[in-house]
PDB file of C-alpha atoms in Angstrom:
ATOM      1  CA  MET A   1     152.675   1.539 -14.935  1.00 66.00           C
ATOM      2  CA  ILE A   2     155.595   0.839 -17.271  1.00 77.00           C
ATOM      3  CA  VAL A   3     156.316  -2.448 -15.497  1.00 74.00           C
ATOM      4  CA  GLU A   4     152.676  -3.511 -15.861  1.00 76.00           C
ATOM      5  CA  PHE A   5     152.693  -2.632 -19.546  1.00 78.00           C
ATOM      6  CA  MET A   6     155.907  -4.575 -20.128  1.00 82.00           C
ATOM      7  CA  ALA A   7     154.534  -7.535 -18.164  1.00 82.00           C
ATOM      8  CA  GLN A   8     151.399  -7.537 -20.307  1.00 84.00           C
ATOM      9  CA  GLY A   9     153.423  -7.451 -23.521  1.00 87.00           C
ATOM     10  CA  PHE A  10     155.646 -10.240 -22.258  1.00 89.00           C
ATOM     11  CA  GLN A  11     152.611 -12.367 -21.396  1.00 90.00           C
ATOM     12  CA  ILE A  12     151.084 -11.839 -24.850  1.00 91.00           C
ATOM     13  CA  ALA A  13     154.295 -13.132 -26.416  1.00 93.00           C
ATOM     14  CA  LEU A  14     154.838 -15.836 -23.785  1.00 93.00           C
ATOM     15  CA  VAL A  15     151.560 -17.690 -24.333  1.00 94.00           C
ATOM     16  CA  LEU A  16     152.156 -17.632 -28.082  1.00 94.00           C
ATOM     17  CA  MET A  17     155.676 -19.018 -27.747  1.00 94.00           C
ATOM     18  CA  VAL A  18     154.934 -21.807 -25.261  1.00 95.00           C
ATOM     19  CA  ALA A  19     151.696 -23.072 -26.865  1.00 95.00           C
ATOM     20  CA  PRO A  20     153.394 -25.401 -29.396  1.00 95.00           C
ATOM     21  CA  LEU A  21     155.826 -26.513 -26.708  1.00 95.00           C
ATOM     22  CA  VAL A  22     152.951 -27.722 -24.511  1.00 95.00           C
ATOM     23  CA  ILE A  23     151.618 -29.796 -27.419  1.00 94.00           C
ATOM     24  CA  GLY A  24     155.096 -31.215 -27.981  1.00 94.00           C
ATOM     25  CA  VAL A  25     155.453 -32.190 -24.314  1.00 95.00           C
ATOM     26  CA  VAL A  26     152.067 -33.941 -24.315  1.00 94.00           C
ATOM     27  CA  ARG A  27     152.952 -35.944 -27.435  1.00 92.00           C
ATOM     28  CA  LYS A  28     156.398 -36.835 -26.129  1.00 94.00           C
ATOM     29  CA  VAL A  29     155.155 -38.005 -22.741  1.00 94.00           C
ATOM     30  CA  LYS A  30     152.377 -40.075 -24.323  1.00 93.00           C
ATOM     31  CA  ALA A  31     154.881 -41.735 -26.631  1.00 92.00           C
ATOM     32  CA  ARG A  32     157.257 -42.558 -23.786  1.00 92.00           C
ATOM     33  CA  LEU A  33     154.415 -44.014 -21.719  1.00 92.00           C
ATOM     34  CA  LEU A  34     153.583 -46.263 -24.686  1.00 88.00           C
ATOM     35  CA  ARG A  35     157.278 -47.314 -24.879  1.00 89.00           C
ATOM     36  CA  ARG A  36     157.867 -45.439 -28.120  1.00 90.00           C
ATOM     37  CA  ARG A  37     160.471 -42.814 -28.911  1.00 89.00           C
ATOM     38  CA  GLY A  38     157.960 -40.270 -30.149  1.00 86.00           C
ATOM     39  CA  PRO A  39     158.518 -37.002 -32.017  1.00 89.00           C
ATOM     40  CA  PRO A  40     160.885 -34.329 -30.684  1.00 92.00           C
ATOM     41  CA  VAL A  41     159.398 -31.854 -28.239  1.00 94.00           C
ATOM     42  CA  LEU A  42     160.062 -29.014 -30.722  1.00 93.00           C
ATOM     43  CA  GLN A  43     158.356 -30.804 -33.619  1.00 94.00           C
ATOM     44  CA  PRO A  44     155.161 -28.638 -33.437  1.00 94.00           C
ATOM     45  CA  TYR A  45     157.265 -25.545 -34.215  1.00 95.00           C
ATOM     46  CA  ARG A  46     158.664 -27.239 -37.322  1.00 95.00           C
ATOM     47  CA  ASP A  47     155.199 -28.340 -38.422  1.00 94.00           C
ATOM     48  CA  LEU A  48     153.828 -24.808 -38.075  1.00 94.00           C
ATOM     49  CA  ALA A  49     156.753 -23.349 -40.008  1.00 94.00           C
ATOM     50  CA  LYS A  50     156.242 -25.903 -42.765  1.00 94.00           C
ATOM     51  CA  LEU A  51     152.519 -25.135 -43.009  1.00 92.00           C
ATOM     52  CA  LEU A  52     153.099 -21.380 -43.069  1.00 92.00           C
ATOM     53  CA  ALA A  53     155.437 -21.808 -46.042  1.00 91.00           C
ATOM     54  CA  LYS A  54     152.802 -23.669 -48.075  1.00 89.00           C
ATOM     55  CA  ASP A  55     149.974 -22.208 -50.129  1.00 84.00           C
ATOM     56  CA  ALA A  56     146.406 -22.672 -48.930  1.00 82.00           C
ATOM     57  CA  LEU A  57     144.257 -24.801 -51.233  1.00 82.00           C
ATOM     58  CA  MET A  58     140.509 -24.162 -51.137  1.00 81.00           C
ATOM     59  CA  ALA A  59     137.461 -25.753 -52.717  1.00 75.00           C
ATOM     60  CA  GLU A  60     135.702 -23.826 -55.463  1.00 77.00           C
ATOM     61  CA  ASN A  61     132.391 -23.595 -53.610  1.00 78.00           C
ATOM     62  CA  THR A  62     133.800 -21.944 -50.473  1.00 81.00           C
ATOM     63  CA  SER A  63     132.948 -18.347 -49.598  1.00 84.00           C
ATOM     64  CA  TRP A  64     134.832 -15.589 -47.800  1.00 86.00           C
ATOM     65  CA  ILE A  65     133.770 -17.127 -44.499  1.00 87.00           C
ATOM     66  CA  TYR A  66     135.928 -20.184 -45.083  1.00 87.00           C
ATOM     67  CA  ARG A  67     138.975 -18.035 -45.877  1.00 88.00           C
ATOM     68  CA  THR A  68     138.666 -15.645 -42.915  1.00 92.00           C
ATOM     69  CA  VAL A  69     137.653 -18.055 -40.145  1.00 92.00           C
ATOM     70  CA  PRO A  70     141.238 -19.310 -39.421  1.00 92.00           C
ATOM     71  CA  TYR A  71     142.395 -15.766 -38.702  1.00 94.00           C
ATOM     72  CA  ILE A  72     139.301 -14.953 -36.620  1.00 94.00           C
ATOM     73  CA  LEU A  73     139.706 -18.156 -34.628  1.00 94.00           C
ATOM     74  CA  PHE A  74     143.395 -17.507 -34.018  1.00 95.00           C
ATOM     75  CA  GLY A  75     142.756 -13.887 -33.056  1.00 94.00           C
ATOM     76  CA  VAL A  76     139.980 -14.468 -30.511  1.00 95.00           C
ATOM     77  CA  THR A  77     141.804 -17.435 -28.961  1.00 95.00           C
ATOM     78  CA  TRP A  78     145.047 -15.483 -28.621  1.00 95.00           C
ATOM     79  CA  VAL A  79     143.225 -12.540 -27.040  1.00 93.00           C
ATOM     80  CA  ALA A  80     141.382 -14.797 -24.584  1.00 93.00           C
ATOM     81  CA  THR A  81     144.599 -16.607 -23.625  1.00 93.00           C
ATOM     82  CA  ALA A  82     146.566 -13.374 -23.212  1.00 91.00           C
ATOM     83  CA  LEU A  83     143.923 -11.920 -20.880  1.00 90.00           C
ATOM     84  CA  ILE A  84     144.303 -14.674 -18.289  1.00 91.00           C
ATOM     85  CA  PRO A  85     146.833 -13.729 -15.590  1.00 88.00           C
ATOM     86  CA  THR A  86     149.674 -16.218 -15.675  1.00 89.00           C
ATOM     87  CA  PHE A  87     152.705 -15.036 -13.691  1.00 88.00           C
ATOM     88  CA  THR A  88     151.398 -11.787 -12.156  1.00 86.00           C
ATOM     89  CA  THR A  89     148.072 -10.239 -11.209  1.00 84.00           C
ATOM     90  CA  SER A  90     149.141  -6.687 -12.076  1.00 80.00           C
ATOM     91  CA  LEU A  91     148.664  -6.456 -15.833  1.00 80.00           C
ATOM     92  CA  THR A  92     147.653  -3.495 -17.977  1.00 78.00           C
ATOM     93  CA  PHE A  93     144.620  -5.292 -19.376  1.00 80.00           C
ATOM     94  CA  GLY A  94     143.771  -7.035 -16.125  1.00 74.00           C
ATOM     95  CA  TRP A  95     140.471  -5.190 -15.977  1.00 77.00           C
ATOM     96  CA  ALA A  96     139.416  -6.991 -19.189  1.00 78.00           C
ATOM     97  CA  ALA A  97     140.279 -10.459 -17.868  1.00 79.00           C
ATOM     98  CA  ASP A  98     136.651 -11.226 -17.068  1.00 87.00           C
ATOM     99  CA  LEU A  99     135.581 -14.858 -16.983  1.00 88.00           C
ATOM    100  CA  VAL A 100     132.299 -14.129 -18.754  1.00 88.00           C
ATOM    101  CA  ALA A 101     134.161 -12.280 -21.518  1.00 89.00           C
ATOM    102  CA  ILE A 102     136.597 -15.190 -21.927  1.00 91.00           C
ATOM    103  CA  VAL A 103     133.692 -17.648 -22.236  1.00 90.00           C
ATOM    104  CA  ALA A 104     132.154 -15.346 -24.855  1.00 90.00           C
ATOM    105  CA  LEU A 105     135.403 -15.196 -26.828  1.00 92.00           C
ATOM    106  CA  LEU A 106     135.657 -18.973 -26.851  1.00 92.00           C
ATOM    107  CA  ALA A 107     132.042 -19.236 -27.992  1.00 91.00           C
ATOM    108  CA  THR A 108     132.752 -16.772 -30.807  1.00 92.00           C
ATOM    109  CA  GLY A 109     135.646 -18.859 -32.096  1.00 91.00           C
ATOM    110  CA  ARG A 110     133.566 -22.036 -31.872  1.00 91.00           C
ATOM    111  CA  PHE A 111     130.696 -20.422 -33.794  1.00 91.00           C
ATOM    112  CA  PHE A 112     132.891 -19.313 -36.688  1.00 92.00           C
ATOM    113  CA  LEU A 113     134.701 -22.649 -36.854  1.00 90.00           C
ATOM    114  CA  ALA A 114     131.385 -24.530 -37.043  1.00 89.00           C
ATOM    115  CA  LEU A 115     130.240 -22.074 -39.704  1.00 90.00           C
ATOM    116  CA  ALA A 116     133.366 -22.801 -41.756  1.00 88.00           C
ATOM    117  CA  GLY A 117     132.796 -26.538 -41.391  1.00 85.00           C
ATOM    118  CA  MET A 118     129.343 -26.172 -42.947  1.00 87.00           C
ATOM    119  CA  ASP A 119     130.475 -23.627 -45.543  1.00 84.00           C
ATOM    120  CA  VAL A 120     132.711 -26.101 -47.378  1.00 80.00           C
ATOM    121  CA  GLY A 121     129.670 -28.299 -48.065  1.00 77.00           C
ATOM    122  CA  THR A 122     131.167 -31.708 -47.226  1.00 77.00           C
ATOM    123  CA  SER A 123     129.585 -34.376 -45.076  1.00 77.00           C
ATOM    124  CA  PHE A 124     132.576 -34.396 -42.719  1.00 77.00           C
ATOM    125  CA  GLY A 125     132.247 -30.672 -42.064  1.00 77.00           C
ATOM    126  CA  GLY A 126     128.548 -30.966 -41.335  1.00 80.00           C
ATOM    127  CA  ILE A 127     129.075 -33.878 -38.953  1.00 81.00           C
ATOM    128  CA  GLY A 128     131.844 -32.074 -37.083  1.00 80.00           C
ATOM    129  CA  SER A 129     129.875 -28.822 -36.808  1.00 84.00           C
ATOM    130  CA  SER A 130     126.737 -30.531 -35.499  1.00 84.00           C
ATOM    131  CA  ARG A 131     128.717 -32.484 -32.908  1.00 83.00           C
ATOM    132  CA  GLU A 132     130.618 -29.387 -31.844  1.00 84.00           C
ATOM    133  CA  MET A 133     127.410 -27.450 -31.240  1.00 86.00           C
ATOM    134  CA  MET A 134     125.888 -30.385 -29.355  1.00 85.00           C
ATOM    135  CA  PHE A 135     128.868 -30.515 -27.010  1.00 86.00           C
ATOM    136  CA  ALA A 136     128.901 -26.726 -26.629  1.00 87.00           C
ATOM    137  CA  SER A 137     125.276 -26.707 -25.451  1.00 87.00           C
ATOM    138  CA  LEU A 138     126.432 -28.574 -22.332  1.00 87.00           C
ATOM    139  CA  ALA A 139     130.014 -27.334 -21.984  1.00 90.00           C
ATOM    140  CA  GLU A 140     129.173 -23.614 -21.895  1.00 89.00           C
ATOM    141  CA  PRO A 141     126.560 -23.863 -19.081  1.00 90.00           C
ATOM    142  CA  ALA A 142     128.996 -25.978 -17.064  1.00 91.00           C
ATOM    143  CA  MET A 143     131.678 -23.363 -17.631  1.00 91.00           C
ATOM    144  CA  LEU A 144     129.331 -20.628 -16.457  1.00 90.00           C
ATOM    145  CA  MET A 145     128.574 -22.613 -13.293  1.00 91.00           C
ATOM    146  CA  VAL A 146     132.301 -22.615 -12.525  1.00 91.00           C
ATOM    147  CA  VAL A 147     132.338 -18.857 -13.101  1.00 89.00           C
ATOM    148  CA  PHE A 148     129.408 -18.364 -10.733  1.00 88.00           C
ATOM    149  CA  THR A 149     131.106 -20.480  -8.066  1.00 89.00           C
ATOM    150  CA  VAL A 150     134.272 -18.392  -7.876  1.00 89.00           C
ATOM    151  CA  SER A 151     132.349 -15.118  -8.317  1.00 88.00           C
ATOM    152  CA  ILE A 152     130.147 -15.908  -5.302  1.00 87.00           C
ATOM    153  CA  LEU A 153     133.234 -16.638  -3.211  1.00 86.00           C
ATOM    154  CA  VAL A 154     135.302 -13.619  -4.262  1.00 87.00           C
ATOM    155  CA  GLY A 155     132.571 -11.193  -5.331  1.00 85.00           C
ATOM    156  CA  THR A 156     133.886 -10.534  -8.841  1.00 87.00           C
ATOM    157  CA  THR A 157     134.430 -12.296 -12.171  1.00 87.00           C
ATOM    158  CA  GLN A 158     137.769 -10.621 -12.937  1.00 88.00           C
ATOM    159  CA  LEU A 159     140.517 -13.224 -12.954  1.00 87.00           C
ATOM    160  CA  SER A 160     143.218 -10.890 -11.652  1.00 86.00           C
ATOM    161  CA  GLN A 161     141.196 -10.013  -8.567  1.00 87.00           C
ATOM    162  CA  ILE A 162     140.195 -13.645  -8.035  1.00 88.00           C
ATOM    163  CA  ALA A 163     143.801 -14.839  -8.161  1.00 86.00           C
ATOM    164  CA  GLN A 164     144.978 -12.038  -5.873  1.00 86.00           C
ATOM    165  CA  PHE A 165     142.187 -12.788  -3.391  1.00 86.00           C
ATOM    166  CA  LEU A 166     143.083 -16.493  -3.281  1.00 85.00           C
ATOM    167  CA  ILE A 167     146.775 -15.676  -2.787  1.00 83.00           C
ATOM    168  CA  ILE A 168     146.259 -13.192   0.063  1.00 83.00           C
ATOM    169  CA  GLU A 169     143.210 -14.602   1.846  1.00 79.00           C
ATOM    170  CA  HIS A 170     143.157 -17.977   3.541  1.00 73.00           C
ATOM    171  CA  VAL A 171     140.294 -19.646   1.740  1.00 74.00           C
ATOM    172  CA  GLY A 172     141.183 -23.141   2.883  1.00 70.00           C
ATOM    173  CA  LEU A 173     139.889 -26.393   1.461  1.00 74.00           C
ATOM    174  CA  ARG A 174     136.323 -26.084   0.186  1.00 81.00           C
ATOM    175  CA  VAL A 175     134.246 -28.879  -1.284  1.00 86.00           C
ATOM    176  CA  SER A 176     132.565 -26.392  -3.635  1.00 87.00           C
ATOM    177  CA  LEU A 177     135.893 -25.385  -5.159  1.00 89.00           C
ATOM    178  CA  GLY A 178     136.824 -29.046  -5.587  1.00 90.00           C
ATOM    179  CA  LEU A 179     133.584 -29.686  -7.454  1.00 92.00           C
ATOM    180  CA  ALA A 180     134.173 -26.611  -9.601  1.00 92.00           C
ATOM    181  CA  LEU A 181     137.703 -27.814 -10.388  1.00 93.00           C
ATOM    182  CA  MET A 182     136.442 -31.217 -11.545  1.00 94.00           C
ATOM    183  CA  ALA A 183     133.788 -29.524 -13.696  1.00 94.00           C
ATOM    184  CA  LEU A 184     136.394 -27.228 -15.259  1.00 94.00           C
ATOM    185  CA  ILE A 185     138.696 -30.170 -16.037  1.00 94.00           C
ATOM    186  CA  ILE A 186     135.868 -32.021 -17.810  1.00 94.00           C
ATOM    187  CA  VAL A 187     134.985 -28.902 -19.808  1.00 93.00           C
ATOM    188  CA  ALA A 188     138.656 -28.355 -20.688  1.00 93.00           C
ATOM    189  CA  ILE A 189     138.952 -31.906 -22.028  1.00 92.00           C
ATOM    190  CA  ALA A 190     135.837 -31.446 -24.168  1.00 89.00           C
ATOM    191  CA  GLU A 191     136.768 -27.973 -25.408  1.00 89.00           C
ATOM    192  CA  ASN A 192     140.209 -29.131 -26.519  1.00 89.00           C
ATOM    193  CA  GLY A 193     138.954 -32.323 -28.134  1.00 83.00           C
ATOM    194  CA  ARG A 194     141.161 -34.587 -26.033  1.00 85.00           C
ATOM    195  CA  ILE A 195     140.619 -38.192 -25.014  1.00 84.00           C
ATOM    196  CA  PRO A 196     138.061 -39.473 -23.952  1.00 84.00           C
ATOM    197  CA  VAL A 197     135.911 -36.937 -25.837  1.00 85.00           C
ATOM    198  CA  ASP A 198     137.915 -36.853 -29.063  1.00 80.00           C
ATOM    199  CA  ASN A 199     141.248 -38.115 -30.345  1.00 77.00           C
ATOM    200  CA  PRO A 200     143.244 -35.436 -32.202  1.00 75.00           C
ATOM    201  CA  ALA A 201     145.626 -38.083 -33.566  1.00 71.00           C
ATOM    202  CA  THR A 202     143.042 -39.959 -35.651  1.00 68.00           C
ATOM    203  CA  HIS A 203     140.849 -39.140 -38.666  1.00 62.00           C
ATOM    204  CA  LEU A 204     138.129 -41.763 -38.303  1.00 59.00           C
ATOM    205  CA  GLU A 205     134.703 -40.671 -39.515  1.00 57.00           C
ATOM    206  CA  LEU A 206     132.833 -42.129 -36.532  1.00 58.00           C
ATOM    207  CA  THR A 207     134.966 -40.327 -33.939  1.00 61.00           C
ATOM    208  CA  MET A 208     135.965 -37.002 -35.526  1.00 68.00           C
ATOM    209  CA  VAL A 209     134.664 -33.757 -34.029  1.00 72.00           C
ATOM    210  CA  HIS A 210     137.212 -30.958 -34.300  1.00 70.00           C
ATOM    211  CA  GLU A 211     139.228 -32.657 -37.031  1.00 73.00           C
ATOM    212  CA  ALA A 212     136.121 -33.036 -39.208  1.00 72.00           C
ATOM    213  CA  MET A 213     135.590 -29.274 -39.354  1.00 81.00           C
ATOM    214  CA  VAL A 214     139.180 -28.511 -40.354  1.00 81.00           C
ATOM    215  CA  LEU A 215     139.746 -31.491 -42.640  1.00 79.00           C
ATOM    216  CA  GLU A 216     139.663 -29.356 -45.817  1.00 83.00           C
ATOM    217  CA  TYR A 217     142.095 -26.703 -44.568  1.00 87.00           C
ATOM    218  CA  SER A 218     145.731 -26.631 -45.646  1.00 87.00           C
ATOM    219  CA  GLY A 219     148.776 -24.396 -45.707  1.00 89.00           C
ATOM    220  CA  ARG A 220     148.753 -21.189 -43.676  1.00 91.00           C
ATOM    221  CA  HIS A 221     145.047 -21.587 -42.870  1.00 91.00           C
ATOM    222  CA  LEU A 222     145.711 -24.925 -41.200  1.00 91.00           C
ATOM    223  CA  ALA A 223     148.671 -23.390 -39.364  1.00 93.00           C
ATOM    224  CA  MET A 224     146.383 -20.728 -37.861  1.00 93.00           C
ATOM    225  CA  ILE A 225     143.891 -23.374 -36.749  1.00 92.00           C
ATOM    226  CA  GLU A 226     146.588 -25.607 -35.248  1.00 92.00           C
ATOM    227  CA  MET A 227     148.058 -22.642 -33.399  1.00 95.00           C
ATOM    228  CA  ALA A 228     144.620 -21.677 -32.104  1.00 94.00           C
ATOM    229  CA  ALA A 229     144.129 -25.219 -30.806  1.00 92.00           C
ATOM    230  CA  ALA A 230     147.464 -25.064 -28.984  1.00 94.00           C
ATOM    231  CA  LEU A 231     146.555 -21.680 -27.504  1.00 95.00           C
ATOM    232  CA  LYS A 232     143.218 -23.009 -26.274  1.00 94.00           C
ATOM    233  CA  LEU A 233     145.005 -25.795 -24.405  1.00 94.00           C
ATOM    234  CA  VAL A 234     147.300 -23.215 -22.784  1.00 95.00           C
ATOM    235  CA  LEU A 235     144.215 -21.110 -21.983  1.00 95.00           C
ATOM    236  CA  PHE A 236     142.537 -23.839 -19.960  1.00 95.00           C
ATOM    237  CA  LEU A 237     145.756 -24.854 -18.218  1.00 94.00           C
ATOM    238  CA  SER A 238     146.311 -21.201 -17.303  1.00 93.00           C
ATOM    239  CA  MET A 239     142.715 -20.863 -16.130  1.00 92.00           C
ATOM    240  CA  VAL A 240     143.030 -23.867 -13.836  1.00 92.00           C
ATOM    241  CA  ALA A 241     146.288 -22.461 -12.482  1.00 91.00           C
ATOM    242  CA  SER A 242     144.948 -18.941 -11.878  1.00 88.00           C
ATOM    243  CA  LEU A 243     141.639 -20.058 -10.344  1.00 88.00           C
ATOM    244  CA  PHE A 244     142.737 -22.972  -8.180  1.00 90.00           C
ATOM    245  CA  VAL A 245     146.561 -22.865  -7.943  1.00 88.00           C
ATOM    246  CA  PRO A 246     147.467 -19.153  -8.105  1.00 86.00           C
ATOM    247  CA  TYR A 247     150.383 -19.522  -5.712  1.00 85.00           C
ATOM    248  CA  GLY A 248     153.692 -18.193  -6.954  1.00 84.00           C
ATOM    249  CA  MET A 249     152.165 -15.353  -8.963  1.00 86.00           C
ATOM    250  CA  ALA A 250     153.494 -11.862  -8.373  1.00 82.00           C
ATOM    251  CA  ILE A 251     151.052  -9.439  -6.755  1.00 81.00           C
ATOM    252  CA  PRO A 252     150.940  -5.628  -7.261  1.00 78.00           C
ATOM    253  CA  GLY A 253     153.989  -3.968  -5.786  1.00 72.00           C
ATOM    254  CA  GLY A 254     156.230  -6.980  -6.329  1.00 71.00           C
ATOM    255  CA  SER A 255     159.837  -6.705  -7.473  1.00 76.00           C
ATOM    256  CA  VAL A 256     161.445  -7.915 -10.674  1.00 79.00           C
ATOM    257  CA  LEU A 257     162.566 -11.012  -8.788  1.00 85.00           C
ATOM    258  CA  ASP A 258     158.938 -11.763  -7.934  1.00 83.00           C
ATOM    259  CA  LEU A 259     158.055 -11.512 -11.622  1.00 86.00           C
ATOM    260  CA  GLY A 260     160.852 -13.945 -12.472  1.00 88.00           C
ATOM    261  CA  VAL A 261     159.624 -16.371  -9.832  1.00 89.00           C
ATOM    262  CA  GLY A 262     156.120 -16.002 -11.231  1.00 89.00           C
ATOM    263  CA  VAL A 263     157.289 -16.847 -14.770  1.00 91.00           C
ATOM    264  CA  ALA A 264     159.216 -19.894 -13.559  1.00 92.00           C
ATOM    265  CA  THR A 265     156.250 -21.046 -11.468  1.00 94.00           C
ATOM    266  CA  TYR A 266     153.873 -20.614 -14.397  1.00 93.00           C
ATOM    267  CA  LEU A 267     156.082 -22.631 -16.735  1.00 94.00           C
ATOM    268  CA  GLY A 268     156.270 -25.343 -14.086  1.00 94.00           C
ATOM    269  CA  LYS A 269     152.468 -25.416 -13.833  1.00 94.00           C
ATOM    270  CA  LEU A 270     152.188 -25.785 -17.608  1.00 94.00           C
ATOM    271  CA  LEU A 271     154.684 -28.649 -17.537  1.00 95.00           C
ATOM    272  CA  VAL A 272     152.792 -30.442 -14.762  1.00 95.00           C
ATOM    273  CA  GLY A 273     149.483 -29.907 -16.571  1.00 94.00           C
ATOM    274  CA  ALA A 274     150.876 -31.262 -19.846  1.00 94.00           C
ATOM    275  CA  VAL A 275     152.303 -34.359 -18.131  1.00 95.00           C
ATOM    276  CA  LEU A 276     149.047 -35.049 -16.266  1.00 95.00           C
ATOM    277  CA  LEU A 277     147.088 -34.640 -19.496  1.00 93.00           C
ATOM    278  CA  ALA A 278     149.350 -37.134 -21.268  1.00 93.00           C
ATOM    279  CA  ILE A 279     149.006 -39.633 -18.419  1.00 93.00           C
ATOM    280  CA  GLY A 280     145.227 -39.247 -18.402  1.00 91.00           C
ATOM    281  CA  GLU A 281     144.962 -39.790 -22.146  1.00 89.00           C
ATOM    282  CA  THR A 282     147.125 -42.898 -21.868  1.00 90.00           C
ATOM    283  CA  VAL A 283     145.113 -44.654 -19.156  1.00 89.00           C
ATOM    284  CA  VAL A 284     141.629 -43.660 -20.413  1.00 88.00           C
ATOM    285  CA  ALA A 285     139.970 -45.037 -23.545  1.00 82.00           C
ATOM    286  CA  LYS A 286     138.048 -43.053 -26.139  1.00 83.00           C
ATOM    287  CA  MET A 287     134.328 -43.084 -25.391  1.00 83.00           C
ATOM    288  CA  ARG A 288     131.525 -43.335 -27.918  1.00 82.00           C
ATOM    289  CA  VAL A 289     130.454 -39.987 -29.332  1.00 79.00           C
ATOM    290  CA  PHE A 290     126.928 -40.346 -27.982  1.00 80.00           C
ATOM    291  CA  ARG A 291     128.293 -40.844 -24.466  1.00 86.00           C
ATOM    292  CA  VAL A 292     129.996 -37.452 -24.523  1.00 86.00           C
ATOM    293  CA  ALA A 293     126.706 -35.741 -23.667  1.00 87.00           C
ATOM    294  CA  GLU A 294     126.523 -37.775 -20.465  1.00 90.00           C
ATOM    295  CA  PHE A 295     130.159 -36.921 -19.720  1.00 91.00           C
ATOM    296  CA  LEU A 296     129.471 -33.192 -20.057  1.00 91.00           C
ATOM    297  CA  THR A 297     126.255 -33.508 -18.071  1.00 92.00           C
ATOM    298  CA  ILE A 298     128.416 -34.655 -15.155  1.00 93.00           C
ATOM    299  CA  ALA A 299     130.364 -31.387 -15.433  1.00 93.00           C
ATOM    300  CA  LEU A 300     127.122 -29.392 -15.470  1.00 92.00           C
ATOM    301  CA  VAL A 301     125.798 -31.202 -12.397  1.00 94.00           C
ATOM    302  CA  LEU A 302     129.095 -30.708 -10.566  1.00 94.00           C
ATOM    303  CA  GLY A 303     129.002 -26.996 -11.393  1.00 92.00           C
ATOM    304  CA  ILE A 304     125.442 -26.628 -10.141  1.00 92.00           C
ATOM    305  CA  LEU A 305     126.282 -28.506  -6.934  1.00 93.00           C
ATOM    306  CA  ALA A 306     129.307 -26.256  -6.408  1.00 91.00           C
ATOM    307  CA  VAL A 307     127.201 -23.101  -6.756  1.00 91.00           C
ATOM    308  CA  VAL A 308     124.447 -24.359  -4.450  1.00 90.00           C
ATOM    309  CA  LEU A 309     126.869 -25.687  -1.821  1.00 89.00           C
ATOM    310  CA  LEU A 310     128.912 -22.485  -1.745  1.00 86.00           C
ATOM    311  CA  PHE A 311     125.787 -20.334  -1.600  1.00 82.00           C
ATOM    312  CA  VAL A 312     124.411 -22.345   1.322  1.00 82.00           C
ATOM    313  CA  THR A 313     127.663 -22.369   3.289  1.00 79.00           C
ATOM    314  CA  ILE A 314     128.178 -18.615   2.848  1.00 71.00           C
ATOM    315  CA  GLY A 315     124.605 -18.011   3.989  1.00 56.00           C
ATOM    316  CA  ILE A 316     125.265 -19.991   7.153  1.00 53.00           C
TER     317      ILE A 316
END
């Protein structure tokens, strides 16, 4: 029990510490692929420290919603990321690591962020909020289809039990799981505002989605939002790892050495995910904002096909 409690506390701190590092690796790899030197890998830590030291400037017409949303967004994203099993399946709060609950936490953060974008009263905030809700109307059903796929296979929506089942049992290669993986990757790209859905490095009016909602934030408020964005990227990378590549994680009854191997394996998975994300953003162009709905519809169709195919094959 003490080991599980310590492992849970270590995971809560681990995801918070490595989140800016993942962003730094993505930026560095993209710069090297474009034959540029790029910023240092640790630059996101310096940026966050600089923002935390600055005062937050706010418009006169903002309400308490605008001031509290950064902390709400950071809190719900950190909780959702910390619930996902990363290096072991035996965690104190493993019973709360439910996929439906994680989807609900992400939806809560999205709702408050869109509310803050409209609260400031600028045209950019309204545009970003409306686009965010339009994308969410397709991304959330696709995410739920992925949840239904793995829950039909394993019989539960708890991530710890799903990962442990996939480690112990010989599931083999299944077309339904491959479809669910592709759907989850598309949803992850859209949820994190990465290319081809959005470009976090630009502030063009015609392409902004996430950046439009947070354009008026500064200081410590902006630091909370940037940290929440980094945590969300770690969340989806961890979710892909725990659902489809859970190998290397320590199972209940494992030794301290198994926990160390699990931590090293998890950090390696994050590194591979960050490099693949950087490569994908380099070779793919930004799509028009009105084509994003079609892009997310593909994820929804893939999720539905995965559920139907798995249901039919299990019935046979």
